[in-house]
Amino acid sequence: MFAVMKTGGKQYRVQSGDTLQIEKLAADAGETVQFNEILMLGGDKVTVGTPVVDGAAVQAEVVDQVKGDKVIHFVKRRRKHGSQRTKGHRQQLTMVRITEILASGGDKTGVKAAIGAGSVAAVAVAATEAKKPAKKAEKKAEAPKAEKKAEAAPAADSEGTKPANLLTEARGGKPDDLKKISGVGPKLEGLLHENGVFHFDQIAAWGSDEIAYMDDRLSFKGRIERDNWIEQAAEFAKEAE
């Protein structure tokens, strides 16, 4: 009785007692392994798999882990200034001795399945890669919690003292042209309006604590004092009178 089995991407015709070298398996010498991809069984009756024969298996004993004959090939790079060299390679192989061919019941023997060393390495790499997204997912899951904590935490008090003369809208619906103050452009004027500042006399009345508060609200630390807003606003307020 013989069998045609597949392992390491190759097909082998084997029968009990045969010794052959196959692509390296993840097994030690003396271990018994089982090949479950049986494509055909031959003998008194021929059975062809579709693509494999259900329940069929080939068992073998691992004799040794060996290396194949050395293969030398020549490498030339014609666009790399005439670079050329020779490379040698010896393929990692496993020597096995076929001990038994099972026409049925191969799925119930409990014998370790023959797995290529490359497949084991690929599974290990895949398992490592699978853990990485999980860690990222955990970090993403933690992010909303951190945001919730941030929302729950009370906002820190702004520096300085909030000016008492802030308004909800300009007096008479006509705000002063705050852009006359050096350093105040359209964007900064809009921020001042959002914070209740529409007139020169409001700015002129600020003290050091009110300046510190507005500096913090406008995100322009030191600009009010550096550009002398108070003095400029006081002059423009007098002109408006």
Coordinates of C-alpha atoms in Angstrom, one line a residue:
M1 CA 0.0 0.0 0.0
F2 CA 1.3 3.4 -0.8
A3 CA 0.2 7.0 -0.3
V4 CA 0.7 10.4 -2.0
M5 CA 1.1 13.0 0.7
K6 CA 1.7 16.7 0.7
T7 CA 4.0 18.6 3.0
G8 CA 6.1 21.7 2.6
G9 CA 4.4 22.6 -0.7
K10 CA 5.6 19.3 -2.2
Q11 CA 4.1 15.9 -2.9
Y12 CA 5.7 12.6 -2.0
R13 CA 4.8 9.0 -2.9
V14 CA 5.6 6.9 0.1
Q15 CA 5.1 3.5 1.6
S16 CA 5.9 2.0 5.0
G17 CA 9.6 1.8 5.7
D18 CA 10.6 4.6 3.3
T19 CA 13.1 7.2 4.5
L20 CA 13.0 10.6 2.9
Q21 CA 14.1 14.2 3.4
I22 CA 11.3 16.9 3.5
E23 CA 11.0 20.5 4.3
K24 CA 12.0 21.2 7.9
L25 CA 9.4 20.2 10.5
A26 CA 9.0 21.7 14.0
A27 CA 9.8 18.3 15.7
D28 CA 12.8 16.7 17.5
A29 CA 14.5 13.5 16.5
G30 CA 12.7 10.5 17.9
E31 CA 9.3 12.1 17.8
T32 CA 6.4 10.6 15.8
V33 CA 4.5 12.9 13.6
Q34 CA 1.4 12.5 11.4
F35 CA 0.8 13.9 7.9
N36 CA -2.9 14.5 7.3
E37 CA -2.9 15.9 3.8
I38 CA -3.2 12.6 1.8
L39 CA -4.0 13.2 -1.8
M40 CA -4.2 9.5 -2.9
L41 CA -4.1 6.0 -1.5
G42 CA -2.9 3.1 -3.7
G43 CA -2.7 -0.7 -3.5
D44 CA -5.5 -3.2 -4.0
K45 CA -7.9 -0.2 -4.2
V46 CA -7.0 3.2 -5.4
T47 CA -8.6 6.2 -3.6
V48 CA -8.2 9.7 -5.0
G49 CA -8.9 12.6 -2.6
T50 CA -11.1 15.6 -3.4
P51 CA -8.6 17.2 -2.7
V52 CA -7.6 15.0 0.2
V53 CA -8.8 11.6 1.4
D54 CA -11.0 11.9 4.5
G55 CA -9.6 10.2 7.5
A56 CA -6.4 9.1 5.8
A57 CA -3.0 9.8 7.3
V58 CA 0.7 8.9 7.2
Q59 CA 2.7 8.5 10.3
A60 CA 6.5 8.9 10.5
E61 CA 9.3 8.9 12.9
V62 CA 11.7 11.9 12.9
V63 CA 15.2 10.6 12.3
D64 CA 17.2 13.8 12.3
Q65 CA 17.3 17.5 11.4
V66 CA 19.7 17.9 8.5
K67 CA 20.9 20.3 5.9
G68 CA 20.6 19.7 2.1
D69 CA 23.5 19.9 -0.3
K70 CA 25.1 23.3 -0.7
V71 CA 23.7 25.3 -3.6
I72 CA 25.9 28.0 -5.1
H73 CA 24.5 30.7 -7.3
F74 CA 26.1 33.7 -9.0
V75 CA 24.8 37.3 -8.4
K76 CA 25.6 40.0 -10.8
R77 CA 24.3 43.6 -10.8
R78 CA 25.2 45.1 -14.1
R79 CA 24.1 48.6 -13.1
K80 CA 26.1 48.6 -9.9
H81 CA 29.6 49.2 -11.3
G82 CA 30.1 45.5 -12.3
S83 CA 29.2 44.2 -8.8
Q84 CA 29.2 40.4 -8.8
R85 CA 29.5 37.7 -6.1
T86 CA 28.6 34.2 -5.4
K87 CA 26.1 33.1 -2.7
G88 CA 25.8 29.7 -1.1
H89 CA 22.8 28.1 0.6
R90 CA 22.0 24.9 2.4
Q91 CA 18.3 24.2 2.9
Q92 CA 17.1 23.1 6.3
L93 CA 15.5 19.6 6.0
T94 CA 14.0 16.9 8.3
M95 CA 14.7 13.2 7.7
V96 CA 11.7 11.0 8.5
R97 CA 11.0 7.3 8.3
I98 CA 7.5 6.3 7.3
T99 CA 6.1 3.9 9.9
E100 CA 2.4 3.5 9.0
I101 CA -0.2 4.4 6.4
L102 CA -3.7 4.8 7.7
A103 CA -6.6 4.5 5.2
S104 CA -9.1 5.8 7.9
G105 CA -9.2 7.0 11.5
G106 CA -6.3 9.4 11.0
D107 CA -8.2 12.1 12.7
K108 CA -8.6 10.1 15.9
T109 CA -5.0 8.9 16.6
G110 CA -4.0 11.8 18.7
V111 CA -0.5 11.8 17.1
K112 CA 1.1 15.3 16.7
A113 CA 0.5 16.7 13.3
A114 CA 3.5 17.5 11.2
I115 CA 3.9 21.3 11.0
G116 CA 6.6 23.1 9.1
A117 CA 9.0 25.2 11.0
G118 CA 8.2 28.2 8.8
S119 CA 4.5 27.8 9.6
V120 CA 5.2 27.8 13.4
A121 CA 7.2 31.0 12.9
A122 CA 4.5 32.6 10.9
V123 CA 1.9 31.7 13.5
A124 CA 4.1 33.3 16.2
V125 CA 4.5 36.5 14.2
A126 CA 0.8 36.6 13.5
A127 CA 0.0 36.2 17.2
T128 CA 2.4 39.0 18.1
E129 CA 0.9 41.3 15.4
A130 CA -2.6 40.4 16.7
K131 CA -1.7 41.8 20.1
K132 CA -0.7 45.2 18.8
P133 CA -4.1 46.3 17.6
A134 CA -5.5 45.1 20.8
K135 CA -3.2 47.4 22.8
K136 CA -4.1 50.3 20.5
A137 CA -7.7 49.6 21.0
E138 CA -7.2 49.5 24.8
K139 CA -5.5 52.9 24.6
K140 CA -8.4 54.3 22.5
A141 CA -10.9 52.9 24.9
E142 CA -9.1 54.6 27.8
A143 CA -9.1 58.0 26.0
P144 CA -12.8 58.7 26.4
K145 CA -12.5 57.9 30.1
A146 CA -9.7 60.4 30.4
E147 CA -11.9 63.0 28.6
K148 CA -14.8 62.3 30.9
K149 CA -12.6 62.8 33.9
A150 CA -11.4 66.1 32.4
E151 CA -15.0 67.2 31.8
A152 CA -15.9 66.2 35.4
A153 CA -13.0 68.2 36.9
P154 CA -13.9 71.7 37.8
A155 CA -12.3 74.4 35.5
A156 CA -9.4 76.2 37.1
D157 CA -10.1 79.8 38.0
S158 CA -8.7 82.4 35.5
E159 CA -5.9 84.7 36.7
G160 CA -6.8 88.1 38.0
T161 CA -10.3 89.6 38.6
K162 CA -13.1 89.7 36.1
P163 CA -13.9 93.4 35.2
A164 CA -17.2 94.6 36.6
N165 CA -17.9 96.8 33.6
L166 CA -18.3 94.0 31.0
L167 CA -21.5 94.3 28.9
T168 CA -23.7 91.8 27.0
E169 CA -24.0 94.3 24.1
A170 CA -22.7 97.7 23.0
R171 CA -24.4 100.7 24.5
G172 CA -26.9 102.1 22.0
G173 CA -26.0 99.2 19.7
K174 CA -22.9 101.1 18.5
P175 CA -19.6 99.7 19.7
D176 CA -16.4 101.8 19.5
D177 CA -13.8 101.0 16.9
L178 CA -11.5 99.1 19.1
K179 CA -9.1 98.5 16.2
K180 CA -7.8 102.1 16.7
I181 CA -5.8 100.7 19.7
S182 CA -2.4 99.6 18.6
G183 CA -2.1 95.8 18.3
V184 CA -5.9 95.3 18.0
G185 CA -7.0 93.8 14.7
P186 CA -10.4 92.4 13.5
K187 CA -9.8 89.1 15.2
L188 CA -8.8 90.5 18.5
E189 CA -11.7 93.0 18.4
G190 CA -14.0 90.1 17.9
L191 CA -12.6 88.3 21.0
L192 CA -13.1 91.5 23.0
H193 CA -16.7 91.7 21.9
E194 CA -17.2 88.0 22.9
N195 CA -15.9 88.8 26.3
G196 CA -18.2 91.8 26.8
V197 CA -15.8 94.7 25.8
F198 CA -17.3 97.2 23.3
H199 CA -16.0 100.6 24.4
F200 CA -12.8 102.5 25.1
D201 CA -13.9 103.6 28.6
Q202 CA -14.3 100.0 29.6
I203 CA -10.6 99.3 28.8
A204 CA -9.5 102.5 30.3
A205 CA -11.0 101.6 33.7
W206 CA -9.1 98.3 34.1
G207 CA -6.6 97.8 36.9
S208 CA -3.8 95.3 37.1
D209 CA -6.1 92.4 38.3
E210 CA -8.6 93.1 35.4
I211 CA -5.7 93.2 32.9
A212 CA -4.4 89.8 34.2
Y213 CA -7.9 88.4 33.7
M214 CA -8.4 89.7 30.2
D215 CA -4.9 88.6 29.2
D216 CA -5.9 85.1 30.2
R217 CA -9.2 85.3 28.3
L218 CA -7.6 86.7 25.1
S219 CA -4.6 84.4 25.2
F220 CA -2.3 87.3 24.6
K221 CA -0.2 87.4 27.8
G222 CA 1.3 90.8 28.4
R223 CA 0.0 92.5 25.2
I224 CA -2.4 94.9 27.1
E225 CA 0.4 96.4 29.1
R226 CA 3.1 96.1 26.4
D227 CA 1.0 98.0 23.9
N228 CA -0.3 100.5 26.5
W229 CA -4.0 99.7 25.8
I230 CA -5.1 101.5 29.0
E231 CA -3.5 104.8 28.0
Q232 CA -4.6 104.6 24.4
A233 CA -8.2 103.7 25.4
A234 CA -8.3 106.6 27.8
E235 CA -7.3 109.0 25.1
F236 CA -9.8 107.6 22.6
A237 CA -12.5 107.7 25.3
K238 CA -11.9 111.5 25.8
E239 CA -12.0 112.1 22.1
A240 CA -15.4 110.3 22.0
E241 CA -16.8 112.6 24.7

